[in-house]
Amino acid sequence: MVRPVEEQFAILTRGAAQLETADELKRKLAKSVATGVPLRVKYGIDPTGFDVHLGHTVPLRKLRQFQELGHTAVLIIGTATAQVGDPSGRDDSRVGLTPEQIDANAASYLTQIAKVVDVTKAEVRPNGEWFRHFDFASMLKLLGSMTMQRMLERDDFSKRLKSNTPIYLHECLYPLMQGHDSVEIRADVELGGTEQLFNLMVGRNLQRDAKQEPQVAFTMPILRGLDGEKKMGKSLANYVGLAETPREQFGKTMRIPDGLMREWFTLLTSREPGEIDAILAGKPNEAKKLLGADIVAGYHGPAAATQVLDDWRKQFEVGGDPDVIPEVTIPAGELVDGAIPAAKLLALAGLVKSNGEGRRKCDEGAFNFGPDRAKPADFKAAVTVTDGLILRLGRAIIRVRLG
RNA sequence: GGGUAGAUGGCAGAGCGGUCAAAUGCACCAGACUGUAAAUCUGGCCUCUCACGAGUACGGGGGUUCGAAUCCCUCUCUACCCA
């Protein structure tokens, strides 16, 4: 049942960015195989917002691989660290959250993470568990384990220092807290994005201080977002969320730059490198559809992927309407003689943010409705609204329900 | 503790008493072209209004003025220099 060391090592290091150190991982794997004791693989996530996105799944997928090989996933929910805010990869400081927000977010995260990792088999540990009782003497000891110089060496801080962006003292606490988590749970491996390297290395040091065998710092590449440039992030609006509908996930994927496909295939699907080469050698458009379908299949199942692909063809290749159309309910009371002025209708349907934008879009000829794709004469032209009417604005399409 | 310079729309960054809902760039939305890619061209990008127009908005508060993003006071925050 247990796979041999070399095989495990080969599977695990695929797609990895950097390991500190690869030899240590091999040794730990060998020991695990010999003793039958699974490795404890840590991954921490701070409950700072609601949407878990594809960027998070890169290390999470790796975590699942560890699980599949029989190792123990230890998910740290950063209930304590979320109050500090991770300075990694930030060029400004984060705002601390209230305990209530943190609890709500934590619950939501777990359900979302469950789509990638087997949460039922994982050890889930909020780090408030130990930090809640952390006394001042322990804090002093923790702070005494690192020098200011080393803290300032880290990339994020040195950049902010140079650009005169504030660095708050409590932010320096973050890596130490994360490192201490590793001591608490006796981690063998800690997963993270490459921007986590500093934090992961701190964990190694603290473990050494605590006379533990240091964890392997295992970093995965950072996934770039829809723009193809910046890191996928919740604050950048360039992400695909795990909780989004198949249509949204697929649509967003279709809009990524072609050059991003290899990265996404590699980090987000289980396709083999040779297979990816073959796919990318073909038509880019076909490759991208496949990528989108792969992603949708992972979070909504194969049937949803087939459906969304079919719908895409209907809407954009044939020029018809998809089978699955999002719906919006408009109060029947808004109708005057069974109709609503075009601009207002767009706003009510949520296709535009304001009546003014609705007017502009009508003027631009971006709006049409119904089976014959009629366009209103102008933005105040009354559009007869019946239950089930289809509205189209650009690539958006929505079905109106009267309520 | 003392001094200096700053705080403008999602971001960057002009404006420095009326002609400012605020140049320009990026981002974003739509149209043409297309593969919901790239490139290119066009239009748009605070809210309400058919429109005239009105209301909000240039860190918070107060003041001067017929009139302030622009001047003064004060508060908050930031950077830099000195201690």
Tab-separated table of C-alpha atoms (C1' of nucleotides) in Angstrom:
chain	number	residue	atom	x	y	z
A	1	MET	CA	0.000	0.000	0.000
A	2	VAL	CA	2.719	2.461	0.954
A	3	ARG	CA	4.574	3.694	-2.099
A	4	PRO	CA	8.350	3.476	-2.183
A	5	VAL	CA	10.370	6.555	-1.257
A	6	GLU	CA	11.627	7.373	-4.734
A	7	GLU	CA	8.150	7.225	-6.186
A	8	GLN	CA	6.653	9.411	-3.486
A	9	PHE	CA	9.480	11.885	-3.867
A	10	ALA	CA	8.976	12.091	-7.623
A	11	ILE	CA	5.248	12.694	-7.310
A	12	LEU	CA	5.577	15.257	-4.568
A	13	THR	CA	8.294	17.367	-6.101
A	14	ARG	CA	6.454	17.734	-9.382
A	15	GLY	CA	5.454	21.364	-9.838
A	16	ALA	CA	7.209	22.450	-6.662
A	17	ALA	CA	9.085	25.739	-6.663
A	18	GLN	CA	11.669	25.199	-3.965
A	19	LEU	CA	12.378	22.771	-1.150
A	20	GLU	CA	14.479	23.488	1.905
A	21	THR	CA	15.737	20.928	1.719
A	22	ALA	CA	14.981	18.225	-0.809
A	23	ASP	CA	17.377	15.843	0.938
A	24	GLU	CA	15.598	16.278	4.212
A	25	LEU	CA	12.289	15.494	2.556
A	26	LYS	CA	13.726	12.322	1.112
A	27	ARG	CA	15.085	11.348	4.502
A	28	LYS	CA	11.783	12.035	6.210
A	29	LEU	CA	9.952	9.995	3.583
A	30	ALA	CA	12.377	7.121	4.046
A	31	LYS	CA	11.864	7.202	7.772
A	32	SER	CA	8.113	7.279	7.301
A	33	VAL	CA	8.184	4.304	4.974
A	34	ALA	CA	10.418	2.402	7.377
A	35	THR	CA	8.429	3.133	10.510
A	36	GLY	CA	4.961	3.362	9.030
A	37	VAL	CA	4.460	6.747	10.665
A	38	PRO	CA	2.929	9.283	8.279
A	39	LEU	CA	4.488	12.708	7.860
A	40	ARG	CA	2.712	15.672	9.363
A	41	VAL	CA	2.199	18.177	6.580
A	42	LYS	CA	1.171	21.635	7.604
A	43	TYR	CA	-0.691	24.228	5.603
A	44	GLY	CA	-1.961	27.401	7.163
A	45	ILE	CA	-4.679	29.689	5.935
A	46	ASP	CA	-5.826	32.894	7.567
A	47	PRO	CA	-9.578	33.448	7.583
A	48	THR	CA	-9.383	37.008	6.317
A	49	GLY	CA	-12.006	36.934	3.595
A	50	PHE	CA	-14.664	34.712	2.134
A	51	ASP	CA	-13.523	33.548	-1.238
A	52	VAL	CA	-11.066	30.714	-1.520
A	53	HIS	CA	-9.689	30.947	-5.032
A	54	LEU	CA	-7.604	28.904	-7.445
A	55	GLY	CA	-4.409	30.492	-6.118
A	56	HIS	CA	-4.987	28.815	-2.777
A	57	THR	CA	-5.537	25.482	-4.435
A	58	VAL	CA	-1.971	25.258	-5.688
A	59	PRO	CA	-0.493	24.323	-2.298
A	60	LEU	CA	-3.780	22.664	-1.330
A	61	ARG	CA	-3.557	20.284	-4.265
A	62	LYS	CA	-0.070	19.412	-3.155
A	63	LEU	CA	-1.437	18.802	0.304
A	64	ARG	CA	-3.940	16.380	-1.122
A	65	GLN	CA	-1.146	14.520	-2.871
A	66	PHE	CA	0.495	14.063	0.497
A	67	GLN	CA	-2.822	12.775	1.826
A	68	GLU	CA	-3.190	10.361	-1.054
A	69	LEU	CA	0.241	8.991	-0.237
A	70	GLY	CA	-0.924	8.305	3.287
A	71	HIS	CA	0.450	11.342	5.108
A	72	THR	CA	-1.378	13.539	7.576
A	73	ALA	CA	-2.622	16.945	6.531
A	74	VAL	CA	-2.611	19.473	9.319
A	75	LEU	CA	-4.679	22.515	8.445
A	76	ILE	CA	-3.916	25.505	10.580
A	77	ILE	CA	-6.742	28.000	10.689
A	78	GLY	CA	-5.051	31.242	11.572
A	79	THR	CA	-7.599	32.617	13.980
A	80	ALA	CA	-4.819	34.283	15.970
A	81	THR	CA	-2.545	35.250	13.084
A	82	ALA	CA	-5.457	36.759	11.167
A	83	GLN	CA	-5.568	39.472	13.782
A	84	VAL	CA	-2.007	40.402	12.919
A	85	GLY	CA	-2.140	40.160	9.152
A	86	ASP	CA	0.515	38.489	7.055
A	87	PRO	CA	2.943	41.002	5.575
A	88	SER	CA	4.055	38.495	2.925
A	89	GLY	CA	3.701	39.708	-0.611
A	90	ARG	CA	2.189	42.953	0.530
A	91	ASP	CA	3.549	46.356	-0.104
A	92	ASP	CA	1.314	47.874	2.513
A	93	SER	CA	0.014	46.683	5.833
A	94	ARG	CA	-3.153	44.730	6.391
A	95	VAL	CA	-5.959	45.734	8.622
A	96	GLY	CA	-6.679	43.519	11.602
A	97	LEU	CA	-10.036	41.769	11.737
A	98	THR	CA	-12.483	41.421	14.601
A	99	PRO	CA	-12.818	38.018	16.284
A	100	GLU	CA	-16.399	37.716	15.018
A	101	GLN	CA	-15.382	38.147	11.390
A	102	ILE	CA	-12.580	35.656	11.849
A	103	ASP	CA	-14.868	32.951	13.201
A	104	ALA	CA	-17.374	33.413	10.424
A	105	ASN	CA	-14.673	33.298	7.781
A	106	ALA	CA	-13.030	30.222	9.246
A	107	ALA	CA	-16.192	28.154	8.926
A	108	SER	CA	-16.703	29.273	5.353
A	109	TYR	CA	-13.108	28.455	4.440
A	110	LEU	CA	-13.337	24.891	5.600
A	111	THR	CA	-16.311	24.116	3.400
A	112	GLN	CA	-14.522	25.596	0.430
A	113	ILE	CA	-11.233	23.840	1.143
A	114	ALA	CA	-13.093	20.556	1.380
A	115	LYS	CA	-13.390	20.621	-2.406
A	116	VAL	CA	-9.656	20.059	-2.702
A	117	VAL	CA	-8.457	18.415	0.476
A	118	ASP	CA	-10.069	15.562	2.377
A	119	VAL	CA	-10.969	17.615	5.404
A	120	THR	CA	-12.472	14.661	7.232
A	121	LYS	CA	-9.050	13.014	7.326
A	122	ALA	CA	-7.170	16.198	8.070
A	123	GLU	CA	-6.244	17.539	11.452
A	124	VAL	CA	-7.816	20.988	11.695
A	125	ARG	CA	-6.249	23.258	14.280
A	126	PRO	CA	-7.111	26.897	14.924
A	127	ASN	CA	-3.943	28.523	16.175
A	128	GLY	CA	-5.951	30.482	18.724
A	129	GLU	CA	-5.879	27.155	20.514
A	130	TRP	CA	-2.386	27.891	21.782
A	131	PHE	CA	-2.034	31.618	21.249
A	132	ARG	CA	-5.026	32.357	23.417
A	133	HIS	CA	-3.041	31.196	26.424
A	134	PHE	CA	0.284	32.579	25.289
A	135	ASP	CA	1.721	34.557	28.180
A	136	PHE	CA	4.102	37.471	28.204
A	137	ALA	CA	7.137	35.414	29.190
A	138	SER	CA	6.571	33.103	26.213
A	139	MET	CA	6.144	36.115	24.010
A	140	LEU	CA	9.479	37.544	25.130
A	141	LYS	CA	11.130	34.241	24.408
A	142	LEU	CA	9.581	34.149	20.959
A	143	LEU	CA	10.675	37.696	20.179
A	144	GLY	CA	14.151	36.950	21.450
A	145	SER	CA	14.591	34.224	18.884
A	146	MET	CA	15.114	36.605	16.014
A	147	THR	CA	17.079	39.773	15.348
A	148	MET	CA	15.830	42.987	13.820
A	149	GLN	CA	18.409	42.642	11.070
A	150	ARG	CA	17.119	39.292	9.978
A	151	MET	CA	13.559	40.499	10.085
A	152	LEU	CA	14.426	43.444	7.877
A	153	GLU	CA	16.235	41.208	5.441
A	154	ARG	CA	13.012	39.806	4.214
A	155	ASP	CA	12.018	41.019	0.819
A	156	ASP	CA	8.655	42.555	1.684
A	157	PHE	CA	10.091	44.580	4.507
A	158	SER	CA	13.175	45.790	2.693
A	159	LYS	CA	11.005	46.913	-0.210
A	160	ARG	CA	8.690	48.783	2.070
A	161	LEU	CA	11.629	50.302	3.869
A	162	LYS	CA	12.999	51.586	0.577
A	163	SER	CA	9.683	52.899	-0.652
A	164	ASN	CA	8.871	54.568	2.659
A	165	THR	CA	5.770	52.468	3.233
A	166	PRO	CA	5.052	51.942	6.899
A	167	ILE	CA	6.019	48.726	8.615
A	168	TYR	CA	4.291	48.204	11.918
A	169	LEU	CA	6.009	46.363	14.696
A	170	HIS	CA	3.216	43.858	15.154
A	171	GLU	CA	3.720	42.717	11.586
A	172	CYS	CA	7.116	41.404	12.616
A	173	LEU	CA	5.255	39.099	14.942
A	174	TYR	CA	3.570	37.275	12.112
A	175	PRO	CA	6.431	35.076	10.923
A	176	LEU	CA	7.249	34.195	14.505
A	177	MET	CA	3.689	33.152	15.213
A	178	GLN	CA	3.484	31.088	12.070
A	179	GLY	CA	6.783	29.491	12.965
A	180	HIS	CA	5.575	28.738	16.427
A	181	ASP	CA	2.577	26.918	14.963
A	182	SER	CA	5.033	24.457	13.460
A	183	VAL	CA	6.534	23.814	16.872
A	184	GLU	CA	3.086	23.267	18.399
A	185	ILE	CA	1.984	20.724	15.852
A	186	ARG	CA	5.438	19.197	15.269
A	187	ALA	CA	5.309	19.696	11.514
A	188	ASP	CA	7.491	17.602	9.223
A	189	VAL	CA	6.702	19.640	6.152
A	190	GLU	CA	5.091	23.018	5.688
A	191	LEU	CA	3.508	23.996	2.392
A	192	GLY	CA	3.106	27.500	1.056
A	193	GLY	CA	3.566	29.777	-1.910
A	194	THR	CA	7.049	31.031	-2.691
A	195	GLU	CA	6.276	34.272	-0.877
A	196	GLN	CA	6.010	32.172	2.258
A	197	LEU	CA	9.623	31.040	2.184
A	198	PHE	CA	10.754	33.438	4.886
A	199	ASN	CA	7.943	32.434	7.223
A	200	LEU	CA	8.570	28.753	6.583
A	201	MET	CA	12.247	29.168	7.350
A	202	VAL	CA	11.427	30.862	10.639
A	203	GLY	CA	9.485	27.736	11.530
A	204	ARG	CA	12.615	25.663	10.971
A	205	ASN	CA	14.605	27.831	13.329
A	206	LEU	CA	12.017	27.775	16.062
A	207	GLN	CA	11.746	24.030	15.788
A	208	ARG	CA	15.517	23.697	16.133
A	209	ASP	CA	15.378	25.916	19.222
A	210	ALA	CA	12.699	23.599	20.580
A	211	LYS	CA	14.913	20.572	19.858
A	212	GLN	CA	12.611	19.324	17.130
A	213	GLU	CA	13.687	18.074	13.759
A	214	PRO	CA	13.134	21.079	11.467
A	215	GLN	CA	10.306	20.973	8.957
A	216	VAL	CA	10.912	20.907	5.240
A	217	ALA	CA	9.966	24.273	3.765
A	218	PHE	CA	8.024	23.279	0.677
A	219	THR	CA	7.040	26.097	-1.639
A	220	MET	CA	4.789	26.073	-4.676
A	221	PRO	CA	4.856	28.648	-7.475
A	222	ILE	CA	2.561	31.607	-7.174
A	223	LEU	CA	-0.365	31.377	-9.542
A	224	ARG	CA	-0.886	34.425	-11.688
A	225	GLY	CA	-4.400	35.794	-11.970
A	226	LEU	CA	-6.690	36.553	-14.903
A	227	ASP	CA	-4.556	39.480	-16.036
A	228	GLY	CA	-1.628	37.144	-16.541
A	229	GLU	CA	0.654	39.453	-14.603
A	230	LYS	CA	-0.157	39.791	-10.955
A	231	LYS	CA	-0.491	37.130	-8.327
A	232	MET	CA	-4.026	35.840	-8.067
A	233	GLY	CA	-5.479	37.557	-5.047
A	234	LYS	CA	-8.783	38.341	-3.503
A	235	SER	CA	-8.109	42.047	-3.297
A	236	LEU	CA	-7.096	42.295	-6.934
A	237	ALA	CA	-10.338	41.052	-8.470
A	238	ASN	CA	-8.338	38.819	-10.793
A	239	TYR	CA	-9.295	35.507	-9.292
A	240	VAL	CA	-11.524	32.526	-9.943
A	241	GLY	CA	-13.313	31.513	-6.751
A	242	LEU	CA	-14.008	27.909	-5.837
A	243	ALA	CA	-17.555	28.821	-4.882
A	244	GLU	CA	-18.335	30.500	-8.193
A	245	THR	CA	-20.758	29.004	-10.696
A	246	PRO	CA	-19.497	26.836	-13.564
A	247	ARG	CA	-20.366	29.624	-15.978
A	248	GLU	CA	-18.308	32.186	-14.068
A	249	GLN	CA	-15.344	29.883	-13.646
A	250	PHE	CA	-15.356	28.857	-17.263
A	251	GLY	CA	-15.904	32.363	-18.562
A	252	LYS	CA	-13.073	33.796	-16.542
A	253	THR	CA	-10.751	31.048	-17.694
A	254	MET	CA	-11.596	31.777	-21.330
A	255	ARG	CA	-10.412	35.314	-20.783
A	256	ILE	CA	-6.925	34.574	-19.522
A	257	PRO	CA	-4.034	35.407	-21.833
A	258	ASP	CA	-2.901	32.444	-23.942
A	259	GLY	CA	0.552	32.577	-22.404
A	260	LEU	CA	-0.862	31.719	-19.027
A	261	MET	CA	-2.319	28.370	-20.072
A	262	ARG	CA	0.735	26.231	-19.413
A	263	GLU	CA	1.031	27.571	-15.899
A	264	TRP	CA	-2.630	26.973	-15.152
A	265	PHE	CA	-2.647	23.489	-16.653
A	266	THR	CA	0.403	22.564	-14.629
A	267	LEU	CA	-0.685	23.997	-11.323
A	268	LEU	CA	-4.439	23.511	-11.479
A	269	THR	CA	-5.064	20.235	-13.261
A	270	SER	CA	-3.760	16.707	-12.863
A	271	ARG	CA	-2.644	16.422	-16.455
A	272	GLU	CA	0.820	15.029	-17.104
A	273	PRO	CA	3.504	17.326	-18.543
A	274	GLY	CA	3.598	15.428	-21.859
A	275	GLU	CA	-0.152	15.659	-22.201
A	276	ILE	CA	-0.047	19.400	-21.564
A	277	ASP	CA	2.565	19.823	-24.294
A	278	ALA	CA	0.301	18.010	-26.717
A	279	ILE	CA	-2.712	20.124	-25.806
A	280	LEU	CA	-0.828	23.385	-26.134
A	281	ALA	CA	0.539	22.332	-29.500
A	282	GLY	CA	-3.018	22.419	-30.839
A	283	LYS	CA	-5.381	25.337	-31.311
A	284	PRO	CA	-5.120	27.767	-28.408
A	285	ASN	CA	-8.865	28.230	-28.265
A	286	GLU	CA	-9.476	24.474	-27.959
A	287	ALA	CA	-6.787	24.218	-25.317
A	288	LYS	CA	-8.361	26.972	-23.298
A	289	LYS	CA	-11.789	25.396	-23.440
A	290	LEU	CA	-10.270	22.179	-22.180
A	291	LEU	CA	-8.585	24.048	-19.368
A	292	GLY	CA	-11.833	25.723	-18.393
A	293	ALA	CA	-13.664	22.398	-18.472
A	294	ASP	CA	-10.968	20.778	-16.315
A	295	ILE	CA	-11.321	23.488	-13.716
A	296	VAL	CA	-15.109	23.367	-13.664
A	297	ALA	CA	-15.024	19.575	-13.424
A	298	GLY	CA	-12.850	19.824	-10.338
A	299	TYR	CA	-15.306	21.951	-8.401
A	300	HIS	CA	-18.689	21.111	-9.900
A	301	GLY	CA	-18.190	17.665	-11.396
A	302	PRO	CA	-17.794	16.356	-14.955
A	303	ALA	CA	-21.463	16.802	-15.826
A	304	ALA	CA	-21.292	20.508	-15.080
A	305	ALA	CA	-18.168	20.772	-17.202
A	306	THR	CA	-19.882	19.150	-20.181
A	307	GLN	CA	-22.877	21.394	-19.738
A	308	VAL	CA	-20.850	24.587	-19.526
A	309	LEU	CA	-18.847	23.650	-22.603
A	310	ASP	CA	-22.011	22.941	-24.508
A	311	ASP	CA	-23.485	26.237	-23.395
A	312	TRP	CA	-20.386	28.112	-24.425
A	313	ARG	CA	-20.605	26.665	-27.920
A	314	LYS	CA	-24.272	27.576	-28.136
A	315	GLN	CA	-23.694	31.129	-27.026
A	316	PHE	CA	-20.446	32.054	-28.710
A	317	GLU	CA	-19.959	29.699	-31.621
A	318	VAL	CA	-23.495	29.181	-32.822
A	319	GLY	CA	-24.750	32.527	-31.599
A	320	GLY	CA	-27.707	31.223	-29.675
A	321	ASP	CA	-28.521	31.114	-25.996
A	322	PRO	CA	-27.071	28.704	-23.445
A	323	ASP	CA	-29.240	26.221	-21.566
A	324	VAL	CA	-28.131	27.400	-18.174
A	325	ILE	CA	-28.861	31.072	-17.692
A	326	PRO	CA	-28.611	32.932	-14.414
A	327	GLU	CA	-31.895	34.371	-13.232
A	328	VAL	CA	-32.867	37.572	-11.538
A	329	THR	CA	-36.183	38.405	-9.998
A	330	ILE	CA	-37.775	41.760	-10.641
A	331	PRO	CA	-40.778	42.858	-8.582
A	332	ALA	CA	-43.874	42.890	-10.748
A	333	GLY	CA	-44.704	46.237	-9.215
A	334	GLU	CA	-41.934	47.860	-11.240
A	335	LEU	CA	-43.853	47.283	-14.446
A	336	VAL	CA	-45.947	50.009	-15.979
A	337	ASP	CA	-48.369	48.592	-18.517
A	338	GLY	CA	-46.275	45.443	-18.569
A	339	ALA	CA	-43.113	47.291	-19.522
A	340	ILE	CA	-40.037	48.975	-18.071
A	341	PRO	CA	-37.813	51.605	-19.731
A	342	ALA	CA	-34.681	49.951	-21.132
A	343	ALA	CA	-32.085	51.676	-18.962
A	344	LYS	CA	-34.019	51.059	-15.781
A	345	LEU	CA	-34.538	47.434	-16.690
A	346	LEU	CA	-30.781	46.925	-16.992
A	347	ALA	CA	-30.252	48.458	-13.573
A	348	LEU	CA	-33.017	46.373	-11.982
A	349	ALA	CA	-31.582	43.227	-13.503
A	350	GLY	CA	-28.200	44.078	-12.024
A	351	LEU	CA	-26.493	44.148	-15.410
A	352	VAL	CA	-25.368	47.720	-14.773
A	353	LYS	CA	-24.619	49.580	-11.568
A	354	SER	CA	-26.806	52.615	-12.149
A	355	ASN	CA	-29.514	54.001	-14.387
A	356	GLY	CA	-26.930	56.304	-15.901
A	357	GLU	CA	-24.735	53.396	-16.934
A	358	GLY	CA	-27.820	51.691	-18.328
A	359	ARG	CA	-28.461	54.716	-20.529
A	360	ARG	CA	-24.924	54.727	-21.819
A	361	LYS	CA	-24.980	51.019	-22.598
A	362	CYS	CA	-28.249	51.428	-24.496
A	363	ASP	CA	-26.739	54.289	-26.464
A	364	GLU	CA	-23.748	52.100	-27.223
A	365	GLY	CA	-26.031	49.439	-28.652
A	366	ALA	CA	-24.746	46.886	-26.183
A	367	PHE	CA	-28.144	45.736	-24.991
A	368	ASN	CA	-30.595	43.391	-26.663
A	369	PHE	CA	-33.354	41.120	-25.419
A	370	GLY	CA	-35.769	38.351	-26.264
A	371	PRO	CA	-35.556	35.595	-28.856
A	372	ASP	CA	-35.202	38.019	-31.774
A	373	ARG	CA	-32.425	40.033	-30.073
A	374	ALA	CA	-34.338	43.253	-30.333
A	375	LYS	CA	-32.523	46.436	-29.396
A	376	PRO	CA	-34.432	49.266	-27.783
A	377	ALA	CA	-34.698	52.438	-29.868
A	378	ASP	CA	-33.166	54.398	-27.020
A	379	PHE	CA	-32.662	54.088	-23.284
A	380	LYS	CA	-36.145	55.214	-22.360
A	381	ALA	CA	-37.942	52.971	-24.813
A	382	ALA	CA	-40.341	50.719	-22.908
A	383	VAL	CA	-39.381	47.072	-23.015
A	384	THR	CA	-42.264	44.685	-22.530
A	385	VAL	CA	-41.200	42.365	-19.760
A	386	THR	CA	-42.647	38.896	-19.508
A	387	ASP	CA	-41.629	36.124	-17.155
A	388	GLY	CA	-38.602	34.348	-18.632
A	389	LEU	CA	-37.448	37.205	-20.856
A	390	ILE	CA	-33.762	36.973	-21.719
A	391	LEU	CA	-31.582	40.077	-21.492
A	392	ARG	CA	-28.131	40.308	-23.066
A	393	LEU	CA	-25.481	42.919	-22.419
A	394	GLY	CA	-22.078	42.224	-23.866
A	395	ARG	CA	-21.087	38.723	-22.836
A	396	ALA	CA	-23.510	38.780	-19.922
A	397	ILE	CA	-26.859	37.065	-20.228
A	398	ILE	CA	-29.633	36.878	-17.675
A	399	ARG	CA	-33.199	35.632	-17.471
A	400	VAL	CA	-35.842	37.783	-15.859
A	401	ARG	CA	-38.353	36.338	-13.435
A	402	LEU	CA	-41.239	38.410	-12.240
A	403	GLY	CA	-41.772	38.297	-8.518
B	1	G	C1'	10.134	66.431	21.950
B	2	G	C1'	11.556	70.061	17.636
B	3	G	C1'	11.423	71.006	12.351
B	4	U	C1'	10.075	70.077	7.072
B	5	A	C1'	7.050	67.927	3.283
B	6	G	C1'	2.623	65.480	2.233
B	7	A	C1'	-2.886	63.331	2.326
B	8	U	C1'	-6.963	64.249	-4.810
B	9	G	C1'	-11.505	59.374	-8.189
B	10	G	C1'	-9.847	51.418	-8.106
B	11	C	C1'	-4.358	52.682	-8.631
B	12	A	C1'	-0.601	56.198	-10.294
B	13	G	C1'	-0.539	61.352	-10.817
B	14	A	C1'	-1.904	66.791	-12.532
B	15	G	C1'	-4.506	70.864	-10.598
B	16	C	C1'	-2.954	75.232	-6.367
B	17	G	C1'	-9.332	80.998	-5.522
B	18	G	C1'	-13.911	80.928	-10.269
B	19	U	C1'	-13.801	78.346	-17.063
B	20	C	C1'	-12.999	71.489	-11.808
B	21	A	C1'	-17.183	66.072	-11.520
B	22	A	C1'	-11.430	67.561	-11.493
B	23	A	C1'	-5.829	66.779	-17.133
B	24	U	C1'	-3.053	62.390	-18.348
B	25	G	C1'	-1.734	57.145	-17.852
B	26	C	C1'	-3.101	52.247	-16.069
B	27	A	C1'	-7.161	49.205	-14.787
B	28	C	C1'	-12.243	48.433	-15.975
B	29	C	C1'	-17.068	48.310	-19.257
B	30	A	C1'	-19.233	48.420	-24.190
B	31	G	C1'	-19.044	48.724	-29.852
B	32	A	C1'	-16.135	47.074	-34.483
B	33	C	C1'	-12.737	43.013	-35.535
B	34	U	C1'	-12.335	38.091	-33.107
B	35	G	C1'	-11.008	32.622	-30.277
B	36	U	C1'	-15.148	35.893	-23.942
B	37	A	C1'	-6.914	35.540	-26.079
B	38	A	C1'	-3.513	39.245	-28.235
B	39	A	C1'	-3.194	43.599	-31.333
B	40	U	C1'	-5.888	47.823	-33.344
B	41	C	C1'	-9.705	51.597	-33.736
B	42	U	C1'	-14.180	53.925	-31.306
B	43	G	C1'	-17.264	55.293	-27.220
B	44	G	C1'	-17.778	55.208	-21.943
B	45	C	C1'	-16.126	55.170	-16.847
B	46	C	C1'	-19.951	59.432	-9.103
B	47	U	C1'	-25.580	59.602	-8.421
B	48	C	C1'	-30.514	61.426	-9.881
B	49	U	C1'	-32.710	63.624	-14.358
B	50	C	C1'	-35.689	62.956	-21.368
B	51	A	C1'	-33.327	67.439	-20.791
B	52	C	C1'	-32.151	72.112	-18.629
B	53	G	C1'	-30.217	71.151	-14.184
B	54	A	C1'	-29.314	69.362	-9.237
B	55	G	C1'	-26.858	66.567	-5.457
B	56	U	C1'	-22.660	64.392	-3.481
B	57	A	C1'	-16.919	64.177	-3.939
B	58	C	C1'	-10.500	66.209	-3.633
B	59	G	C1'	-8.097	62.889	4.738
B	60	G	C1'	-11.891	64.828	9.367
B	61	G	C1'	-13.836	69.412	11.542
B	62	G	C1'	-14.104	74.741	11.575
B	63	G	C1'	-13.171	79.566	9.173
B	64	U	C1'	-12.083	83.582	5.267
B	65	U	C1'	-14.584	84.721	0.524
B	66	C	C1'	-19.950	86.454	-3.754
B	67	G	C1'	-17.160	81.770	-4.784
B	68	A	C1'	-12.298	76.883	-2.091
B	69	A	C1'	-9.522	70.628	-4.239
B	70	U	C1'	-6.983	75.366	-4.257
B	71	C	C1'	-6.210	80.500	1.361
B	72	C	C1'	-6.279	80.290	7.117
B	73	C	C1'	-6.942	77.401	11.877
B	74	U	C1'	-7.296	72.741	14.039
B	75	C	C1'	-7.466	67.376	14.337
B	76	U	C1'	-5.965	62.583	12.353
B	77	C	C1'	-2.479	59.910	9.521
B	78	U	C1'	2.302	59.337	6.634
B	79	A	C1'	7.388	60.240	5.148
B	80	C	C1'	11.964	62.771	5.918
B	81	C	C1'	15.596	65.579	9.084
B	82	C	C1'	17.213	66.740	14.175
B	83	A	C1'	16.940	64.867	19.436
